[in-house]
Tab-separated table of C-alpha atoms and ligand atoms in Angstrom:
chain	number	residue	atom	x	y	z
A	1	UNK	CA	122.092	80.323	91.129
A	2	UNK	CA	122.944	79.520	94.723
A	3	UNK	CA	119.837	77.602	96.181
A	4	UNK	CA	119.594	77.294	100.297
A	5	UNK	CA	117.320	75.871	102.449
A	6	UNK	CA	119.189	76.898	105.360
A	7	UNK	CA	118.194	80.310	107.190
A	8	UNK	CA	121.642	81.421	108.797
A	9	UNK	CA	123.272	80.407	105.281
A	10	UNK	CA	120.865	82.966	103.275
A	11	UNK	CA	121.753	85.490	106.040
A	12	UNK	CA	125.246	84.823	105.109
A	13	UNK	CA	125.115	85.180	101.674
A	14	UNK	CA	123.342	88.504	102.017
A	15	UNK	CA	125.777	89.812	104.531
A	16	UNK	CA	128.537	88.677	102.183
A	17	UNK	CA	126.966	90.631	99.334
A	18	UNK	CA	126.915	93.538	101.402
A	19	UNK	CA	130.271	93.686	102.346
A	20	UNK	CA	131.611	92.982	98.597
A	21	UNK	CA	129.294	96.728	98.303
A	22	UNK	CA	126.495	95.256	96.290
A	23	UNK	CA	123.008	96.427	97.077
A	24	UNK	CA	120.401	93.496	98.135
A	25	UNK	CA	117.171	92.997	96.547
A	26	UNK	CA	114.800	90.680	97.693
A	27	UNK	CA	111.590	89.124	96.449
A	28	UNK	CA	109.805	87.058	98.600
A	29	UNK	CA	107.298	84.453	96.923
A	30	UNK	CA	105.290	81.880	97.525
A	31	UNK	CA	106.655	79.938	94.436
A	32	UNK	CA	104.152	78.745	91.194
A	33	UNK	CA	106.474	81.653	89.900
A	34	UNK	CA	103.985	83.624	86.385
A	35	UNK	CA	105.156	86.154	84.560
A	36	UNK	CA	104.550	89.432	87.189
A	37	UNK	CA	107.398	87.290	89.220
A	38	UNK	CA	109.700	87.381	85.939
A	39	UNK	CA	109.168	91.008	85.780
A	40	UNK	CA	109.728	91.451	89.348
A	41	UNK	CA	113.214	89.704	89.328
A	42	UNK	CA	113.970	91.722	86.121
A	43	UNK	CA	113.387	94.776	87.845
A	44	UNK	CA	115.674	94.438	90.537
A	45	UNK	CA	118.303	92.850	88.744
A	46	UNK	CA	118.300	96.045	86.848
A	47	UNK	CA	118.074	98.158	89.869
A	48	UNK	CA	120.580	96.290	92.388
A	49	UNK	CA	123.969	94.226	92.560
A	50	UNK	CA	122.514	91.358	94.336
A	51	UNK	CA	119.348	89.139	93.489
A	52	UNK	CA	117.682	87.164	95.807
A	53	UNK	CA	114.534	85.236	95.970
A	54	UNK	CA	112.349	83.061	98.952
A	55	UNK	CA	110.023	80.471	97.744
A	56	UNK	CA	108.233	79.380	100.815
A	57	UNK	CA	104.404	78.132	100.696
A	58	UNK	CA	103.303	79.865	104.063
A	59	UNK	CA	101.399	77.706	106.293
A	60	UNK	CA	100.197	80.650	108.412
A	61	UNK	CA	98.326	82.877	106.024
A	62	UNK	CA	96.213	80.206	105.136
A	63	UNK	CA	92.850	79.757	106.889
A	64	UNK	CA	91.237	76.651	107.330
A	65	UNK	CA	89.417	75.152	104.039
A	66	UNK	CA	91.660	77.780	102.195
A	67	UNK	CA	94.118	75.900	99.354
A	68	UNK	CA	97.285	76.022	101.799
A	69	UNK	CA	97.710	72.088	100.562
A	70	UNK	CA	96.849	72.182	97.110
A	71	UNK	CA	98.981	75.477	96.476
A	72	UNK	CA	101.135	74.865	93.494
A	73	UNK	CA	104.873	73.336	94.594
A	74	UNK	CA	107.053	73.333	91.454
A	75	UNK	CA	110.369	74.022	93.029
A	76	UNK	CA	112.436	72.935	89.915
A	77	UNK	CA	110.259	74.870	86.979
A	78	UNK	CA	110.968	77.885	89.419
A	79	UNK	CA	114.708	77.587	89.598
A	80	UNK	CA	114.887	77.693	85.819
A	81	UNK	CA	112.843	80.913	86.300
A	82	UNK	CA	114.063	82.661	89.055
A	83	UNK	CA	117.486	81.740	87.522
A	84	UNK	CA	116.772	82.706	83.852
A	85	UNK	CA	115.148	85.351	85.593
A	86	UNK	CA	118.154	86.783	86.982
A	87	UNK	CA	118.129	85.858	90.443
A	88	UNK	CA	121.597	84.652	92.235
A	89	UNK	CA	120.160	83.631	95.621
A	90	UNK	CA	117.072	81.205	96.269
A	91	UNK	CA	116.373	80.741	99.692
A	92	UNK	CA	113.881	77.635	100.281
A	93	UNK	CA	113.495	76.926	103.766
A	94	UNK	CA	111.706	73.612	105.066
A	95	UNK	CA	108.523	75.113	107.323
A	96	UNK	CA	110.315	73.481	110.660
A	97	UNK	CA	113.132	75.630	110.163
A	98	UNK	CA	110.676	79.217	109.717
A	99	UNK	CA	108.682	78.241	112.619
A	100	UNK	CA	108.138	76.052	115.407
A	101	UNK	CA	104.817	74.475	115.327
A	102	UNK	CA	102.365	76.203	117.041
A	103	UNK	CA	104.269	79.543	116.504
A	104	UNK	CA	105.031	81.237	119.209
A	105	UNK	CA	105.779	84.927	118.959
A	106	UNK	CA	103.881	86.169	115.823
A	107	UNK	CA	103.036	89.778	114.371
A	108	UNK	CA	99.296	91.445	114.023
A	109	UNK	CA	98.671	93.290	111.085
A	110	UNK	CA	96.663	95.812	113.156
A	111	UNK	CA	93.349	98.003	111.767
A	112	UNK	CA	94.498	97.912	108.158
A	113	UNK	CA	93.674	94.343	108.034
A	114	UNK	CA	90.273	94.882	109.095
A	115	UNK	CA	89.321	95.936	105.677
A	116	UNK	CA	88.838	93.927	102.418
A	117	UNK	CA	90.829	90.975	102.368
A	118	UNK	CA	91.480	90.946	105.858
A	119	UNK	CA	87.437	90.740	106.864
A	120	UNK	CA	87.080	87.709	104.360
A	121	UNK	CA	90.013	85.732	105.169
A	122	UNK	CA	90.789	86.158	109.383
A	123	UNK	CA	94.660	86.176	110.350
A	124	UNK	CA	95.445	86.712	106.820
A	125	UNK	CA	97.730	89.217	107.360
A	126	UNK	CA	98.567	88.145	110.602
A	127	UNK	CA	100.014	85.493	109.222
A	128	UNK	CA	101.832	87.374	106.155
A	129	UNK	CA	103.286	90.019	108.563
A	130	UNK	CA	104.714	87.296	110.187
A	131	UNK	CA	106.591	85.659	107.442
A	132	UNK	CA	107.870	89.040	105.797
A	133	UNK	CA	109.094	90.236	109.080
A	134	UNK	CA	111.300	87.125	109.295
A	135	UNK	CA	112.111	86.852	105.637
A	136	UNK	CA	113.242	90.578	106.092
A	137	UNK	CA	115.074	89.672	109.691
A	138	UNK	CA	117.355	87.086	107.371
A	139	UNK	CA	118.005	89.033	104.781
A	140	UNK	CA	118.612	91.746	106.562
A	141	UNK	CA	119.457	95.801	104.863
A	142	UNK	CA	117.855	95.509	101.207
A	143	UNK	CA	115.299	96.921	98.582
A	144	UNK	CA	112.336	94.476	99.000
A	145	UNK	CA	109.812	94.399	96.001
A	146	UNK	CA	106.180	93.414	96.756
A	147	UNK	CA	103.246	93.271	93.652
A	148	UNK	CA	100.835	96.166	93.533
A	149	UNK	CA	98.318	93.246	92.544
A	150	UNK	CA	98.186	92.160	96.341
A	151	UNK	CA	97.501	96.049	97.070
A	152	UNK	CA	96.405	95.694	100.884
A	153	UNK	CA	99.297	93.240	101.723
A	154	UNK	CA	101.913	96.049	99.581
A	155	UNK	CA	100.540	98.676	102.015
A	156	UNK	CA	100.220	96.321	105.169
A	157	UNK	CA	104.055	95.754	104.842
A	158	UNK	CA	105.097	99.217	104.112
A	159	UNK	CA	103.462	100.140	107.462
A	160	UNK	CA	105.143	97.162	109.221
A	161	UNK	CA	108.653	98.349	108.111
A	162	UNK	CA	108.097	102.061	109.034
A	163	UNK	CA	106.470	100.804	112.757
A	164	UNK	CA	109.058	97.810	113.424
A	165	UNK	CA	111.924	100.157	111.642
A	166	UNK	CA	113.281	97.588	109.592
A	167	UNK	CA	116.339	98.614	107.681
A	168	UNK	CA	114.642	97.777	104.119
A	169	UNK	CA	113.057	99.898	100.960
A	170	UNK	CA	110.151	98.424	100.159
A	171	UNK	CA	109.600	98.577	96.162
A	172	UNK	CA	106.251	98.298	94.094
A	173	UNK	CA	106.211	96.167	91.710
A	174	UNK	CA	103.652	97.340	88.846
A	175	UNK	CA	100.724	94.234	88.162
A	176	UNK	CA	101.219	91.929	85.264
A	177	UNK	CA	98.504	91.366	83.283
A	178	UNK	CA	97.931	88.513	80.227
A	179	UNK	CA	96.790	90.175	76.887
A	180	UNK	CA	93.152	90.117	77.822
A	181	UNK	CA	93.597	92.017	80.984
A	182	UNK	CA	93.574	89.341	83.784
A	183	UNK	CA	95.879	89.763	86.191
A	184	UNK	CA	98.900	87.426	86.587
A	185	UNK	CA	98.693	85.281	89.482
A	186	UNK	CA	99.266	81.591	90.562
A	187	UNK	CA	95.993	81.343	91.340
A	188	UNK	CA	94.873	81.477	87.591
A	189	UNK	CA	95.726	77.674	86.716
A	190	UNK	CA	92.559	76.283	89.492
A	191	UNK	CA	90.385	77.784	86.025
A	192	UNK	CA	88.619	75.820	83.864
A	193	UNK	CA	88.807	77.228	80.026
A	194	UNK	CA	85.623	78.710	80.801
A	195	UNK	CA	86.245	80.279	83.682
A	196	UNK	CA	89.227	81.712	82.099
A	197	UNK	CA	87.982	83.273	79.545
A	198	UNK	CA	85.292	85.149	82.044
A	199	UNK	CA	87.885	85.900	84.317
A	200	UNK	CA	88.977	89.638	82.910
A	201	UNK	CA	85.670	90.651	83.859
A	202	UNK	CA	87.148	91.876	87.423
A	203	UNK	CA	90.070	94.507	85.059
A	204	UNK	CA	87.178	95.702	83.365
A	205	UNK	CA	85.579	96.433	86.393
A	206	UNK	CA	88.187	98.354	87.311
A	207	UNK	CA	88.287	99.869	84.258
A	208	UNK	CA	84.700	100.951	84.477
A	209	UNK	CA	85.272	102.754	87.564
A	210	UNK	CA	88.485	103.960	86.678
A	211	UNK	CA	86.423	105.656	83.649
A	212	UNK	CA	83.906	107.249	85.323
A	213	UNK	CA	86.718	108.767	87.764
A	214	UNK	CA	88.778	110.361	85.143
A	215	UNK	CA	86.684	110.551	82.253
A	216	UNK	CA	83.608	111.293	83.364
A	217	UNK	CA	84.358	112.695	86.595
A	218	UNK	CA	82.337	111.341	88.720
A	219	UNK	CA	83.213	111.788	92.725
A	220	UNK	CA	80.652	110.380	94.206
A	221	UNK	CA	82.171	106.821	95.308
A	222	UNK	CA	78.860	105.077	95.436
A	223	UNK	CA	78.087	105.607	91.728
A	224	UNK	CA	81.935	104.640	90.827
A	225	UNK	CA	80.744	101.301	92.653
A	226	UNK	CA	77.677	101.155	90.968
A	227	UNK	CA	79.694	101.238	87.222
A	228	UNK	CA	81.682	98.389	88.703
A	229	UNK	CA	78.762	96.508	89.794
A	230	UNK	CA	76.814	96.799	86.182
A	231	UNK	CA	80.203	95.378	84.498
A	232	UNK	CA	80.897	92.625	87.343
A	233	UNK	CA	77.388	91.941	87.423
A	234	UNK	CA	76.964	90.835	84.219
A	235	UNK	CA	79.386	87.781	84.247
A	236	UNK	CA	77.250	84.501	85.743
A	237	UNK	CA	80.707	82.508	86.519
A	238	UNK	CA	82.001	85.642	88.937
A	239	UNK	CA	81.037	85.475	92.454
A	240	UNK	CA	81.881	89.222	93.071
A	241	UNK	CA	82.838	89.617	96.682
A	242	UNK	CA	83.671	93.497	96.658
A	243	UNK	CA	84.233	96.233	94.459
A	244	UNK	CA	85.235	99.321	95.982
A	245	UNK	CA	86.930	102.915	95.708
A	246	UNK	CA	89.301	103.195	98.716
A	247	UNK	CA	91.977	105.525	100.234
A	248	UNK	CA	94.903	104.107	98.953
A	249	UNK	CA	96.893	104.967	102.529
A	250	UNK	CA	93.971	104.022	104.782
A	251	UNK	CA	92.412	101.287	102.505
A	252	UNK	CA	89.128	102.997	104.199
A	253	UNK	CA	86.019	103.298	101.516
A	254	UNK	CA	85.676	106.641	100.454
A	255	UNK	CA	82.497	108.583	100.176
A	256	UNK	CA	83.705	111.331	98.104
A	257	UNK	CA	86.411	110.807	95.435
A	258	UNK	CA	88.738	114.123	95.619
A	259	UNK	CA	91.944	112.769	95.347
A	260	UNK	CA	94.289	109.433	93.750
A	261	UNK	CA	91.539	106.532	94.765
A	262	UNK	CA	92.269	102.611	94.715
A	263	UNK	CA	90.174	100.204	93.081
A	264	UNK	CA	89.853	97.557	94.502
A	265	UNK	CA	87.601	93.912	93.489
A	266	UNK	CA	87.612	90.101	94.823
A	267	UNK	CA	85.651	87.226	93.926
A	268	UNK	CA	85.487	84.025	93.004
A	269	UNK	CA	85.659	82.181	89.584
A	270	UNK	CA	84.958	78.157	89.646
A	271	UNK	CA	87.629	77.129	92.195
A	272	UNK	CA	89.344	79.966	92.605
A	273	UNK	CA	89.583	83.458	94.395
A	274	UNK	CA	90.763	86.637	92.649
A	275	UNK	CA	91.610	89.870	93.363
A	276	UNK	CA	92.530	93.091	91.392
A	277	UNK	CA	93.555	96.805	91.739
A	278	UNK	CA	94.172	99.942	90.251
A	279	UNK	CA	94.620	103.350	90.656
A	280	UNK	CA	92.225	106.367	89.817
A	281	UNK	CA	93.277	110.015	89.580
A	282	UNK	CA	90.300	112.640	89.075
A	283	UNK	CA	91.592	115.081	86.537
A	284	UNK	CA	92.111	118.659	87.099
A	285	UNK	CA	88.788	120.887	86.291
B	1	LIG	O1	102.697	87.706	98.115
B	1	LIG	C1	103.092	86.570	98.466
B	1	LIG	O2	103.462	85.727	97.640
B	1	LIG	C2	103.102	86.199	99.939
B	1	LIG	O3	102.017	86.749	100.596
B	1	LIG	C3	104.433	86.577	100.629
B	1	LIG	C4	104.679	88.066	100.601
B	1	LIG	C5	105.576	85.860	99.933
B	1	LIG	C6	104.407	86.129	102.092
B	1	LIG	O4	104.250	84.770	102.214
């Protein structure tokens, strides 16, 4: 695996790979690299000639009291990964060398951040739009996979690619989830035993909503909320923040539920704040 901290050198290396005819694709990450990253490098080393990575702990889409310096840094444990992984190319750059300090020029999310995550954590997405647009400036034409499992940032980038044109695929990458449900994420080692064991309570949440979408067909969104509430409700260590059946372009809650929904909960457990999504498709009458 090629490691480089140095932006014009990762620019090189993807330009090279380009010109030998081998298709770029690009992960970026924040590092702590879980299992949903394994499967993410998997997937594109499967589905292109080139493999690249970014590890880079974001200073900018972290508000203030949020866990920007206690974010887990493990930059050897996630070579062996991203290498064993399959990736080629791990671009690491130092913060000075992604942006000076106060940035400058940056990039708003726009409306779509005004929802959800975006209300309960301001510049958020300011902050990742920023980042992605110059992680995608560097490594220029490629497939770039995001997580479904941060849903509003997946379709917050998709809409910054189509609006800045940016010559890049963006490619979902389906949530990993541990045997009892939760969600892979590097956020899951700030929980105690205890509050790991409660922590699936959010997928069944979604589950419960999910349910009374396709199995019992229920369309009105409120009560789909409500069967999330009961099963969110009922777990004393979960802070529930939201739980909510939205459009999955507009991210806007729905009233009526005619068509594919998103599911979408937050909260907090102990230390640490969790989100979760799926998707809902009402059945044919
Ligand atoms: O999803 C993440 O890990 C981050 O938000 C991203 C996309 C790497 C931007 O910092």
């Amino acid at each position: 695996v090629i490691v480089t901290e140095e932006p014009e050198h990762f620019r090189r290396l993807m330009d090279d790979a380009r010109s030998s005819g081998r298709a770029v694709g690009f992960h970026p990450t924040m590092g702590a690299l879980h299992g949903g990253h394994r499967a993410n490098i998997r997937q594109m080393a499967a589905e292109c000639g080139t493999v690249a990575i970014s590890i880079f702990v974001n200073p900018l889409q972290f508000g203030p009291g949020e866990d920007f310096s206690s974010y887990p840094r493990q930059l050897d444990a996630d070579l062996a990964t991203a290498e064993q992984a399959g990736a080629e190319v791990v671009f690491v750059p130092a913060p000075d060398a992604m942006f000076p300090s106060p940035p400058l020029v940056t990039v708003r999310a726009g409306a779509l951040a005004d929802h959800w995550e975006g209300r309960r954590r301001p510049g958020h997405f300011d902050g990742v739009a920023t980042v992605v647009t110059k992680l995608l400036a560097l490594a220029g034409p490629c497939h770039a996979y995001f997580g479904e499992k941060d849903y509003q940032q997946l379709v917050i980038v998709r809409r910054l690619v189509t609006d800045l044109s940016l010559p890049v695929v963006v490619v979902a990458c389906p949530t990993v989830r541990e045997t009892d449900g939760l969600a892979m994420s590097s956020r899951n080692r700030y929980l105690s035993e205890a509050e790991r064991a409660a922590s699936p309570v959010l997928y069944w949440s979604l589950l419960a909503g999910k349910r009374a979408i396709e199995e019992k067909r229920v369309t009105d969104a409120a009560r789909v909320e409500e069967e999330m509430l009961a099963v969110a409700g009922a777990e004393p260590l979960l802070q529930l923040e939201y739980a909510a059946a939205v459009d999955p372009a507009t991210l806007a809650q729905l009233s009526t539920v005619d068509g594919t929904a998103r599911l979408m909960v937050a909260g907090r457990v102990g230390g640490a704040r969790l989100i979760d999504n799926v998707s809902a498709e009402p059945q044919e009458a």
